[in-house]
Amino acid sequence: MNKKFLIHIYNNRIIRYIIFGGLTTLVNLCSYFVFRTFVKMNVNKANIISIIIAILFAYTVNSKFVFESNCNNLKEKFYEFIKFISARISTMLIEVIGVFIFVNLLQFNDFISKILIQFVVLVLNYVFSKLIVFKTENESVKIS
């Protein structure tokens, strides 16, 4: 692959979101695995803590690399962070409830359940980030 092609791919926000969203999912799943396997936490506690770790990681990479936040001061950055956390709490609830339903009611494996729910969460997180959190005033409501 040549350098121009890689730059062209990286300049696509959706591609960047998929890359960093994938890394965020990896952080979520790996920390969940560690808490469940080595720390022996119960499913719900391990799930919530791993989601919180992933949210903090996601804010860092999304604001810097994906949506290239242009906050001018600490107040704007704090407001952006609060919007991000609020959006992620809603998808965290979807994830926690989804994993709970798959594991406790449908008797699915907890790791498989967590992976399945990640697809829904990934799409919702992109939409919320694009339309609510990192939306700039001069940007139209276009999801790309």
mmCIF file of C-alpha atoms in Angstrom:
data_model
loop_
_atom_site.group_PDB
_atom_site.id
_atom_site.type_symbol
_atom_site.label_atom_id
_atom_site.label_comp_id
_atom_site.label_asym_id
_atom_site.label_seq_id
_atom_site.Cartn_x
_atom_site.Cartn_y
_atom_site.Cartn_z
ATOM 1 C CA MET A 1 0.000 0.000 0.000
ATOM 2 C CA ASN A 2 1.272 3.428 -0.787
ATOM 3 C CA LYS A 3 1.355 6.393 1.542
ATOM 4 C CA LYS A 4 -1.314 8.408 -0.360
ATOM 5 C CA PHE A 5 -3.787 5.553 -0.108
ATOM 6 C CA LEU A 6 -3.219 5.186 3.649
ATOM 7 C CA ILE A 7 -3.639 8.943 4.153
ATOM 8 C CA HIS A 8 -6.836 8.889 2.080
ATOM 9 C CA ILE A 9 -8.218 6.044 4.196
ATOM 10 C CA TYR A 10 -7.216 7.741 7.461
ATOM 11 C CA ASN A 11 -8.921 10.974 6.379
ATOM 12 C CA ASN A 12 -12.272 9.183 6.345
ATOM 13 C CA ARG A 13 -13.900 9.768 9.734
ATOM 14 C CA ILE A 14 -15.898 6.549 9.603
ATOM 15 C CA ILE A 15 -12.724 4.529 8.980
ATOM 16 C CA ARG A 16 -11.032 6.292 11.916
ATOM 17 C CA TYR A 17 -14.090 5.596 14.078
ATOM 18 C CA ILE A 18 -14.044 1.925 13.118
ATOM 19 C CA ILE A 19 -10.332 1.707 13.982
ATOM 20 C CA PHE A 20 -10.591 3.526 17.311
ATOM 21 C CA GLY A 21 -14.016 2.040 18.051
ATOM 22 C CA GLY A 22 -12.442 -1.362 17.537
ATOM 23 C CA LEU A 23 -9.637 -0.451 19.931
ATOM 24 C CA THR A 24 -12.206 0.787 22.460
ATOM 25 C CA THR A 25 -14.106 -2.480 22.121
ATOM 26 C CA LEU A 26 -10.829 -4.339 22.623
ATOM 27 C CA VAL A 27 -10.142 -2.344 25.809
ATOM 28 C CA ASN A 28 -13.674 -3.156 26.992
ATOM 29 C CA LEU A 29 -13.456 -6.873 26.212
ATOM 30 C CA CYS A 30 -9.899 -7.345 27.498
ATOM 31 C CA SER A 31 -10.573 -5.588 30.785
ATOM 32 C CA TYR A 32 -13.805 -7.611 31.145
ATOM 33 C CA PHE A 33 -11.846 -10.815 30.509
ATOM 34 C CA VAL A 34 -9.239 -9.857 33.119
ATOM 35 C CA PHE A 35 -11.878 -8.990 35.742
ATOM 36 C CA ARG A 36 -13.862 -12.177 35.099
ATOM 37 C CA THR A 37 -10.954 -14.590 34.679
ATOM 38 C CA PHE A 38 -8.247 -13.379 37.023
ATOM 39 C CA VAL A 39 -10.032 -11.165 39.555
ATOM 40 C CA LYS A 40 -13.085 -13.480 39.613
ATOM 41 C CA MET A 41 -15.607 -10.600 39.646
ATOM 42 C CA ASN A 42 -19.249 -11.334 38.995
ATOM 43 C CA VAL A 43 -20.593 -10.636 35.497
ATOM 44 C CA ASN A 44 -22.359 -7.348 36.219
ATOM 45 C CA LYS A 45 -19.572 -5.736 38.243
ATOM 46 C CA ALA A 46 -16.907 -6.757 35.702
ATOM 47 C CA ASN A 47 -19.115 -5.492 32.889
ATOM 48 C CA ILE A 48 -19.704 -2.067 34.449
ATOM 49 C CA ILE A 49 -16.048 -1.489 35.365
ATOM 50 C CA SER A 50 -14.826 -2.565 31.929
ATOM 51 C CA ILE A 51 -17.343 -0.219 30.274
ATOM 52 C CA ILE A 52 -16.155 2.719 32.411
ATOM 53 C CA ILE A 53 -12.533 2.047 31.446
ATOM 54 C CA ALA A 54 -13.550 1.826 27.782
ATOM 55 C CA ILE A 55 -15.540 5.094 28.007
ATOM 56 C CA LEU A 56 -12.527 6.993 29.323
ATOM 57 C CA PHE A 57 -10.326 5.522 26.604
ATOM 58 C CA ALA A 58 -12.970 6.273 23.960
ATOM 59 C CA TYR A 59 -13.279 9.925 24.947
ATOM 60 C CA THR A 60 -9.540 10.400 24.642
ATOM 61 C CA VAL A 61 -9.211 8.845 21.185
ATOM 62 C CA ASN A 62 -12.510 10.144 19.801
ATOM 63 C CA SER A 63 -11.888 13.738 20.798
ATOM 64 C CA LYS A 64 -8.317 13.722 19.531
ATOM 65 C CA PHE A 65 -8.203 11.403 16.514
ATOM 66 C CA VAL A 66 -11.713 10.688 15.241
ATOM 67 C CA PHE A 67 -13.705 13.894 15.592
ATOM 68 C CA GLU A 68 -10.705 16.181 16.125
ATOM 69 C CA SER A 69 -12.313 18.276 18.832
ATOM 70 C CA ASN A 70 -11.724 21.984 18.530
ATOM 71 C CA CYS A 71 -12.507 23.088 22.066
ATOM 72 C CA ASN A 72 -10.829 26.394 22.827
ATOM 73 C CA ASN A 73 -10.761 26.283 26.600
ATOM 74 C CA LEU A 74 -11.230 24.090 29.648
ATOM 75 C CA LYS A 75 -14.914 25.033 30.000
ATOM 76 C CA GLU A 76 -15.691 23.878 26.436
ATOM 77 C CA LYS A 77 -13.677 20.682 26.940
ATOM 78 C CA PHE A 78 -15.526 19.952 30.189
ATOM 79 C CA TYR A 79 -18.916 20.513 28.506
ATOM 80 C CA GLU A 80 -17.887 18.217 25.642
ATOM 81 C CA PHE A 81 -16.722 15.573 28.139
ATOM 82 C CA ILE A 82 -20.047 15.756 30.012
ATOM 83 C CA LYS A 83 -21.999 15.325 26.749
ATOM 84 C CA PHE A 84 -19.774 12.375 25.839
ATOM 85 C CA ILE A 85 -20.218 10.720 29.240
ATOM 86 C CA SER A 86 -23.986 11.292 29.127
ATOM 87 C CA ALA A 87 -24.250 9.676 25.697
ATOM 88 C CA ARG A 88 -22.058 6.774 26.770
ATOM 89 C CA ILE A 89 -24.067 6.213 29.946
ATOM 90 C CA SER A 90 -27.127 5.620 27.785
ATOM 91 C CA THR A 91 -25.300 3.033 25.678
ATOM 92 C CA MET A 92 -23.747 1.584 28.837
ATOM 93 C CA LEU A 93 -27.278 0.951 30.130
ATOM 94 C CA ILE A 94 -28.142 -0.759 26.841
ATOM 95 C CA GLU A 95 -25.012 -2.884 27.164
ATOM 96 C CA VAL A 96 -25.549 -3.792 30.822
ATOM 97 C CA ILE A 97 -29.222 -4.636 30.284
ATOM 98 C CA GLY A 98 -28.424 -6.517 27.066
ATOM 99 C CA VAL A 99 -25.709 -8.629 28.679
ATOM 100 C CA PHE A 100 -27.963 -9.250 31.686
ATOM 101 C CA ILE A 101 -30.796 -10.455 29.432
ATOM 102 C CA PHE A 102 -28.530 -12.667 27.311
ATOM 103 C CA VAL A 103 -26.737 -14.197 30.312
ATOM 104 C CA ASN A 104 -29.406 -14.421 33.005
ATOM 105 C CA LEU A 105 -32.607 -14.850 31.035
ATOM 106 C CA LEU A 106 -31.484 -16.517 27.800
ATOM 107 C CA GLN A 107 -28.571 -18.442 29.376
ATOM 108 C CA PHE A 108 -26.004 -17.372 26.724
ATOM 109 C CA ASN A 109 -22.289 -17.420 27.445
ATOM 110 C CA ASP A 110 -21.303 -14.070 28.996
ATOM 111 C CA PHE A 111 -18.328 -13.452 26.663
ATOM 112 C CA ILE A 112 -20.397 -14.146 23.542
ATOM 113 C CA SER A 113 -23.206 -11.957 24.872
ATOM 114 C CA LYS A 114 -20.822 -9.093 25.491
ATOM 115 C CA ILE A 115 -19.399 -9.367 21.968
ATOM 116 C CA LEU A 116 -22.873 -9.443 20.365
ATOM 117 C CA ILE A 117 -24.009 -6.325 22.229
ATOM 118 C CA GLN A 118 -20.860 -4.460 21.112
ATOM 119 C CA PHE A 119 -22.178 -4.142 17.553
ATOM 120 C CA VAL A 120 -25.292 -2.238 18.665
ATOM 121 C CA VAL A 121 -23.268 -0.104 21.072
ATOM 122 C CA LEU A 122 -20.652 0.763 18.436
ATOM 123 C CA VAL A 123 -23.256 2.106 15.998
ATOM 124 C CA LEU A 124 -25.154 4.057 18.659
ATOM 125 C CA ASN A 125 -21.943 5.565 20.030
ATOM 126 C CA TYR A 126 -20.948 6.817 16.577
ATOM 127 C CA VAL A 127 -24.355 8.410 16.001
ATOM 128 C CA PHE A 128 -24.356 10.096 19.414
ATOM 129 C CA SER A 129 -20.773 11.321 19.017
ATOM 130 C CA LYS A 130 -21.352 12.649 15.517
ATOM 131 C CA LEU A 131 -24.731 14.282 16.091
ATOM 132 C CA ILE A 132 -24.503 15.423 19.713
ATOM 133 C CA VAL A 133 -21.068 15.411 21.303
ATOM 134 C CA PHE A 134 -18.588 16.531 18.643
ATOM 135 C CA LYS A 135 -20.969 18.305 16.279
ATOM 136 C CA THR A 136 -19.569 21.604 15.120
ATOM 137 C CA GLU A 137 -21.772 24.598 14.351
ATOM 138 C CA ASN A 138 -20.813 24.710 10.683
ATOM 139 C CA GLU A 139 -21.261 20.987 10.171
ATOM 140 C CA SER A 140 -24.440 19.647 8.597
ATOM 141 C CA VAL A 141 -26.224 16.637 10.016
ATOM 142 C CA LYS A 142 -24.485 14.080 7.823
ATOM 143 C CA ILE A 143 -23.206 10.775 9.187
ATOM 144 C CA SER A 144 -19.862 10.429 7.384
#
